[in-house]
XYZ file of N, CA, C and O in Angstrom:
524
model
N -192.684 21.453 -260.249
C -193.918 20.792 -260.435
C -194.671 19.418 -260.106
O -193.712 18.481 -260.751
N -195.355 19.069 -259.436
C -195.904 17.462 -259.273
C -196.829 18.013 -260.087
O -197.701 18.828 -260.138
N -197.651 16.660 -260.418
C -198.707 16.260 -260.990
C -199.400 15.290 -260.121
O -199.154 14.537 -260.008
N -200.920 15.274 -260.488
C -202.035 14.137 -259.660
C -202.724 13.870 -260.499
O -203.726 14.900 -260.786
N -203.492 12.735 -261.045
C -204.629 12.698 -262.245
C -205.147 11.507 -261.728
O -204.748 10.612 -261.251
N -206.450 11.897 -261.888
C -207.617 10.637 -261.493
C -208.300 10.132 -262.517
O -208.930 11.415 -262.691
N -208.396 8.887 -262.875
C -209.550 9.005 -263.877
C -209.660 7.076 -263.932
O -209.151 6.704 -263.323
N -210.887 7.293 -264.627
C -211.108 6.019 -265.477
C -210.739 4.913 -266.554
O -210.252 5.715 -267.482
N -209.836 4.110 -266.534
C -209.137 2.965 -267.665
C -210.079 2.602 -268.499
O -211.081 1.784 -268.005
N -209.931 3.406 -269.449
C -211.406 2.948 -270.332
C -210.511 1.324 -271.490
O -211.241 0.442 -272.000
N -208.986 1.173 -270.938
C -208.596 0.037 -271.237
C -207.918 -0.618 -270.318
O -206.911 0.054 -269.236
N -207.449 -1.707 -270.103
C -206.439 -2.350 -269.541
C -205.041 -2.043 -269.819
O -204.757 -1.378 -270.823
N -204.407 -1.900 -268.344
C -202.966 -1.600 -269.057
C -202.470 -2.563 -269.845
O -202.459 -3.845 -270.108
N -201.169 -1.330 -270.416
C -200.529 -2.465 -271.594
C -199.409 -2.967 -270.854
O -198.683 -2.000 -270.088
N -199.196 -4.461 -270.606
C -198.106 -4.609 -269.975
C -196.590 -5.538 -271.122
O -197.177 -5.968 -272.039
N -195.468 -5.250 -269.861
C -194.285 -5.940 -270.864
C -193.227 -6.027 -269.809
O -193.255 -5.551 -268.425
N -192.509 -7.156 -270.618
C -191.481 -7.679 -269.371
C -190.288 -6.718 -269.704
O -190.029 -6.069 -270.691
N -189.277 -6.308 -268.570
C -188.358 -5.811 -268.666
C -187.512 -6.059 -267.855
O -187.579 -5.505 -266.588
N -186.653 -6.830 -267.963
C -185.778 -7.162 -267.269
C -186.131 -7.807 -266.165
O -186.826 -9.127 -266.647
N -185.786 -7.899 -264.932
C -186.635 -8.926 -263.640
C -188.201 -8.245 -263.573
O -188.511 -8.416 -262.216
N -188.535 -7.244 -264.152
C -189.553 -6.515 -263.760
C -190.553 -6.299 -264.718
O -190.502 -7.482 -265.827
N -191.877 -5.836 -264.801
C -192.808 -6.037 -265.539
C -193.411 -4.333 -265.597
O -193.318 -3.575 -264.520
N -193.648 -3.911 -267.012
C -193.969 -2.219 -266.884
C -195.710 -2.159 -267.227
O -196.136 -3.209 -268.101
N -196.259 -1.582 -266.565
C -197.561 -1.272 -267.186
C -197.823 0.071 -267.273
O -197.784 1.274 -267.000
N -198.102 0.431 -269.130
C -198.768 1.362 -269.193
C -199.985 1.683 -269.364
O -200.912 1.002 -269.732
N -200.744 2.767 -268.787
C -201.935 3.529 -268.596
C -202.078 4.579 -269.314
O -201.360 5.290 -269.219
N -203.441 4.872 -269.545
C -203.792 6.282 -270.378
C -204.854 6.629 -269.973
O -205.792 5.559 -269.212
N -205.095 7.757 -269.096
C -206.309 8.306 -268.692
C -206.721 9.416 -269.195
O -205.679 10.257 -269.989
N -208.035 9.782 -269.413
C -208.462 11.032 -269.498
C -208.783 12.027 -269.069
O -210.168 11.325 -267.893
N -209.128 12.994 -268.855
C -209.949 13.788 -268.222
C -210.610 15.139 -268.990
O -210.196 15.903 -269.294
N -211.692 15.179 -268.606
C -212.570 15.916 -269.097
C -212.639 17.157 -268.884
O -212.629 17.072 -267.559
N -212.859 18.253 -269.434
C -212.980 19.777 -268.822
C -213.453 20.817 -269.579
O -213.757 19.886 -271.021
N -214.103 21.989 -268.777
C -214.997 22.543 -270.013
C -214.054 23.765 -270.634
O -213.240 24.430 -270.130
N -213.893 24.077 -271.581
C -212.870 24.859 -272.430
C -213.495 26.145 -272.774
O -214.467 26.536 -273.069
N -213.582 27.289 -271.522
C -213.811 28.728 -271.568
C -213.746 29.000 -273.262
O -214.539 29.813 -273.565
N -212.705 28.915 -274.065
C -212.551 29.620 -275.575
C -213.416 28.907 -276.339
O -214.001 29.685 -277.195
N -213.695 27.831 -276.261
C -213.880 27.270 -277.359
C -215.388 27.168 -276.970
O -216.663 26.828 -277.593
N -216.370 26.731 -275.595
C -217.127 26.853 -274.927
C -217.499 25.160 -275.263
O -219.117 24.747 -275.471
N -216.890 24.181 -275.212
C -217.206 22.901 -275.544
C -216.446 22.507 -274.385
O -215.139 22.531 -274.016
N -216.680 20.733 -274.172
C -216.321 20.104 -273.162
C -215.196 19.017 -273.993
O -214.876 18.970 -275.009
N -214.057 19.438 -273.731
C -212.625 18.849 -274.038
C -212.032 18.106 -273.298
O -212.318 17.688 -272.258
N -210.995 17.372 -273.872
C -210.266 16.148 -272.895
C -208.741 16.477 -272.915
O -208.249 16.766 -273.757
N -208.187 16.022 -271.988
C -206.741 16.438 -271.853
C -206.380 14.743 -271.319
O -206.986 13.699 -270.421
N -205.563 14.231 -272.350
C -204.992 12.758 -272.233
C -203.718 12.529 -271.339
O -202.783 13.489 -271.799
N -203.464 11.812 -270.599
C -202.251 11.320 -269.722
C -201.835 10.145 -270.251
O -202.902 9.376 -270.457
N -200.299 10.145 -269.761
C -200.078 8.652 -270.066
C -198.602 8.162 -269.092
O -198.321 9.409 -268.276
N -198.721 6.902 -268.515
C -197.499 6.683 -267.452
C -197.649 5.462 -267.666
O -197.986 4.488 -267.927
N -196.085 4.965 -267.248
C -195.897 3.450 -267.463
C -195.602 3.483 -265.585
O -194.229 3.933 -265.134
N -195.952 2.039 -265.324
C -195.442 2.032 -263.796
C -194.633 0.941 -264.024
O -195.121 0.065 -264.445
N -193.488 0.374 -263.367
C -192.516 -0.135 -263.041
C -193.007 -1.354 -262.052
O -192.860 -0.820 -260.835
N -192.803 -2.861 -261.793
C -193.299 -3.339 -260.695
C -192.255 -4.585 -260.538
O -191.576 -5.129 -262.148
N -191.669 -5.022 -259.604
C -190.920 -6.250 -259.473
C -191.670 -7.432 -259.605
O -192.961 -7.423 -259.198
N -191.199 -8.442 -260.616
C -191.995 -9.560 -260.763
C -192.372 -10.026 -259.296
O -191.448 -9.865 -258.175
N -194.090 -10.749 -259.090
C -193.907 -11.164 -257.755
C -195.050 -10.988 -257.425
O -195.997 -10.131 -258.237
N -195.264 -10.267 -256.098
C -197.219 -10.080 -255.399
C -197.309 -8.384 -256.074
O -198.181 -8.327 -256.450
N -196.225 -7.287 -256.277
C -196.491 -6.361 -256.916
C -197.111 -6.065 -258.364
O -197.630 -5.384 -258.479
N -196.520 -7.073 -259.030
C -196.774 -7.264 -260.339
C -198.198 -8.015 -260.486
O -198.768 -7.454 -261.270
N -198.352 -9.115 -259.736
C -199.224 -9.463 -259.391
C -200.917 -8.636 -259.324
O -201.866 -8.576 -259.776
N -200.502 -7.828 -258.136
C -201.343 -6.699 -257.997
C -201.719 -5.955 -259.206
O -203.036 -5.667 -259.241
N -200.747 -5.355 -259.443
C -201.098 -4.203 -260.662
C -201.725 -4.852 -261.907
O -202.861 -4.630 -262.725
N -201.089 -6.449 -262.120
C -202.418 -7.111 -263.214
C -203.675 -7.197 -263.007
O -204.329 -7.488 -263.723
N -204.188 -7.353 -261.762
C -205.274 -7.520 -261.025
C -205.973 -6.161 -260.999
O -207.635 -6.449 -261.565
N -205.559 -5.183 -260.667
C -206.274 -3.936 -260.818
C -206.202 -3.021 -261.980
O -207.098 -1.900 -262.109
N -205.269 -3.021 -262.701
C -205.322 -2.271 -263.827
C -206.346 -2.550 -265.188
O -205.273 -2.791 -266.030
N -207.319 -2.707 -264.343
C -207.955 -3.205 -265.637
C -209.213 -2.439 -266.276
O -209.454 -1.181 -265.611
N -209.833 -2.681 -267.312
C -210.715 -1.973 -267.768
C -211.823 -1.759 -266.685
O -212.004 -2.509 -266.068
N -212.202 -0.467 -266.240
C -213.128 0.041 -265.758
C -212.611 0.398 -264.037
O -213.196 1.092 -263.401
N -211.354 0.150 -263.995
C -210.734 0.626 -262.526
C -210.529 2.380 -263.058
O -210.494 2.906 -263.709
N -210.494 2.835 -261.112
C -210.414 4.078 -261.320
C -208.883 4.529 -260.349
O -208.627 3.549 -259.449
N -207.914 5.165 -261.307
C -206.784 4.786 -260.887
C -206.518 6.837 -260.602
O -206.640 7.334 -261.069
N -205.456 6.906 -259.323
C -204.737 8.152 -259.354
C -203.296 7.983 -259.686
O -202.855 6.645 -259.083
N -202.777 8.668 -260.492
C -201.278 8.567 -260.766
C -200.615 9.594 -260.481
O -201.196 10.770 -260.911
N -199.919 10.088 -259.784
C -199.015 11.220 -259.478
C -197.434 11.202 -260.129
O -196.997 9.922 -260.494
N -196.868 12.215 -259.883
C -195.445 12.153 -260.632
C -194.827 13.475 -260.281
O -195.641 14.548 -259.963
N -193.604 13.561 -260.532
C -192.950 14.894 -260.715
C -193.079 15.734 -261.392
O -192.762 17.069 -261.175
N -193.754 15.318 -262.438
C -194.138 16.664 -263.555
C -194.750 16.000 -264.589
O -194.900 14.808 -264.739
N -194.528 16.663 -265.842
C -195.109 16.264 -267.029
C -194.082 16.482 -268.309
O -193.744 17.798 -268.840
N -194.659 15.576 -269.831
C -194.091 16.366 -270.804
C -194.954 15.906 -271.683
O -195.700 15.041 -271.638
N -195.022 16.619 -272.767
C -195.888 16.580 -273.965
C -195.198 15.601 -274.790
O -194.149 15.976 -275.622
N -196.331 15.138 -275.177
C -196.024 13.860 -276.311
C -196.783 13.844 -277.229
O -198.045 14.297 -277.234
N -196.215 13.714 -278.635
C -197.404 13.675 -279.516
C -196.932 12.695 -280.777
O -195.651 12.102 -280.576
N -198.219 11.502 -281.194
C -198.269 10.885 -281.758
C -199.012 10.348 -283.044
O -200.145 10.868 -282.771
N -198.858 10.128 -284.166
C -199.230 10.059 -285.037
C -200.390 8.522 -285.053
O -199.943 7.923 -285.208
N -201.672 8.955 -285.227
C -202.465 7.925 -285.593
C -203.147 7.754 -286.783
O -203.161 8.904 -287.611
N -204.300 7.065 -286.967
C -205.009 7.034 -288.055
C -205.886 8.555 -288.634
O -206.344 8.530 -289.449
N -206.205 8.760 -287.687
C -207.404 10.097 -287.350
C -206.361 11.572 -287.498
O -206.770 12.560 -287.339
N -204.930 11.323 -287.486
C -204.043 12.794 -287.044
C -203.651 12.507 -286.074
O -203.022 11.900 -285.266
N -202.806 13.573 -285.641
C -201.387 13.620 -284.296
C -202.535 13.818 -283.160
O -204.019 14.037 -283.018
N -202.280 12.939 -282.068
C -202.554 12.721 -281.044
C -201.566 13.244 -279.586
O -200.533 12.719 -280.080
N -202.401 14.256 -278.869
C -201.431 14.333 -277.920
C -201.957 14.078 -276.782
O -203.082 14.035 -276.515
N -200.666 13.965 -275.765
C -200.523 13.657 -274.420
C -199.764 14.066 -273.346
O -199.099 14.750 -274.060
N -199.896 14.254 -272.165
C -199.056 14.306 -271.114
C -198.375 13.081 -271.158
O -199.185 12.335 -270.192
N -197.319 12.848 -270.702
C -196.642 11.820 -270.138
C -196.223 12.403 -268.754
O -195.623 13.409 -268.457
N -196.711 11.630 -267.507
C -196.525 11.627 -266.094
C -194.796 11.393 -266.002
O -194.555 10.067 -266.359
N -193.842 12.194 -265.559
C -192.716 11.415 -265.239
C -192.752 11.120 -263.724
O -193.170 11.273 -262.948
N -191.966 10.071 -263.553
C -191.463 9.371 -262.436
C -193.089 8.910 -261.526
O -193.496 9.116 -260.425
N -194.226 8.364 -262.384
C -195.144 8.178 -262.141
C -195.099 6.764 -260.967
O -194.497 6.120 -260.752
N -196.602 7.167 -260.091
C -196.512 6.272 -258.871
C -198.352 6.113 -258.809
O -198.685 7.080 -259.093
N -198.323 5.033 -258.389
C -199.983 4.624 -258.279
C -200.411 5.226 -256.944
O -199.442 4.851 -255.738
N -201.420 6.243 -256.567
C -201.502 6.345 -255.138
C -202.720 6.002 -254.594
O -202.711 5.654 -253.628
N -203.705 5.490 -255.951
C -205.009 5.111 -255.523
C -205.884 4.308 -256.336
O -205.292 4.880 -257.417
N -206.376 3.476 -256.189
C -207.108 2.366 -257.470
C -207.853 1.483 -256.294
O -208.315 1.131 -255.787
N -209.147 1.780 -257.694
C -210.168 1.000 -257.099
C -210.486 0.188 -258.507
O -210.685 0.779 -259.567
N -211.011 -1.069 -258.184
C -211.223 -1.879 -259.040
C -211.649 -2.935 -258.431
O -211.687 -3.207 -257.418
N -212.957 -3.428 -259.355
C -213.744 -4.625 -259.029
C -213.338 -5.907 -258.462
O -213.567 -6.791 -257.983
N -211.536 -6.135 -259.451
C -211.372 -7.323 -259.296
C -209.999 -7.066 -258.144
O -209.141 -7.803 -258.107
N -210.168 -6.172 -257.450
C -209.172 -5.726 -256.456
C -209.207 -7.121 -255.333
O -210.224 -7.239 -254.959
N -208.406 -7.655 -254.946
C -208.102 -8.901 -253.728
C -209.084 -8.277 -252.595
O -208.815 -6.833 -252.229
N -210.053 -9.020 -251.985
C -210.318 -8.860 -250.751
C -209.184 -8.222 -249.922
O -208.451 -9.288 -249.408
N -209.338 -7.343 -248.968
C -208.700 -7.133 -247.787
C -209.012 -8.843 -246.665
O -209.843 -8.916 -246.812
N -207.816 -9.386 -245.933
C -207.679 -10.521 -245.125
C -208.605 -9.987 -243.876
O -208.221 -8.906 -243.193
N -209.221 -10.838 -243.296
C -210.073 -10.368 -241.879
C -209.227 -11.190 -241.074
O -208.788 -12.696 -241.436
N -209.506 -10.993 -239.938
C -208.637 -11.529 -238.989
C -209.726 -11.676 -237.936
O -209.133 -12.805 -237.383
N -210.992 -12.607 -238.490
C -211.600 -13.122 -237.618
C -212.237 -12.338 -236.457
O -213.113 -13.038 -235.965
N -211.801 -11.487 -236.010
C -212.099 -10.671 -234.932
C -213.187 -9.354 -235.470
O -212.995 -8.810 -236.304
N -214.284 -9.188 -234.327
C -215.317 -7.653 -234.998
C -214.255 -6.565 -234.826
O -213.626 -6.453 -234.130
N -214.168 -5.506 -235.624
C -213.975 -4.355 -235.431
C -214.345 -3.658 -234.349
O -215.243 -3.831 -233.727
N -213.544 -3.171 -233.271
C -213.053 -2.400 -232.622
C -214.139 -0.899 -232.593
O -213.226 -0.399 -233.872
N -214.677 -0.251 -231.628
C -215.082 0.727 -232.004
C -214.176 1.510 -231.718
O -213.193 2.023 -230.920
N -214.196 3.036 -232.561
C -213.302 3.960 -232.258
C -213.660 4.965 -231.260
O -214.682 5.477 -231.133
N -212.720 5.243 -230.739
C -212.977 6.704 -229.797
C -213.056 8.117 -230.303
O -212.141 8.182 -231.322
N -213.913 8.950 -230.353
C -214.261 9.768 -230.604
C -213.291 10.942 -229.910
O -213.536 10.880 -228.710
N -212.417 11.749 -230.563
C -211.736 12.396 -229.654
C -212.262 14.063 -230.257
O -212.050 14.425 -231.802
N -212.425 15.137 -229.382
C -212.626 16.560 -230.049
C -211.718 17.399 -230.281
O -210.210 16.946 -229.225
N -211.870 18.104 -231.407
C -210.883 18.794 -231.766
C -210.722 20.352 -231.133
O -211.838 21.096 -231.284
N -209.833 20.803 -230.379
C -209.480 22.108 -229.821
C -208.738 22.830 -230.487
O -207.648 22.325 -230.960
N -209.203 24.041 -231.449
C -208.580 24.561 -232.456
C -207.235 25.300 -231.652
O -206.513 25.920 -232.327
N -207.517 25.568 -230.181
C -206.610 26.242 -229.549
C -205.456 26.018 -229.452
O -204.054 26.042 -228.970
N -205.153 24.249 -229.529
C -204.265 23.296 -228.809
C -203.200 22.783 -230.456
O -204.304 22.182 -230.961
N -202.074 23.053 -230.462
C -201.351 22.907 -231.726
C -201.581 21.241 -231.776
O -201.098 20.757 -230.591
N -201.521 20.760 -232.924
C -201.369 19.360 -233.215
C -199.883 18.542 -233.644
O -198.996 19.256 -233.831
């Protein structure tokens, strides 16, 4: 079973050094309507993304910040329970996580080649021709 979750980061990723790389712990909450309780509730997800020191780690440092929207996918999930000062907290840990999409106001701007964008050619779709 695979899983994909998209949400807004309420806190910047927790960063930690690991060997010649860096780890980034992210937590994403997804709100849903519970038909049994007739209330809005949350499912909490967590993932740890690893990056090599250098450009990849620097990119994650700049975009995995508070307010960013991130999509995390993985091969499955595992239930995690930990005790907080308010009682037990349940979350789903995403296994083998990967960042698929990230939007952040801190994201580096794409490099421009200095040329004006070329118009795209429109192609008509014929449903009878296989693609």
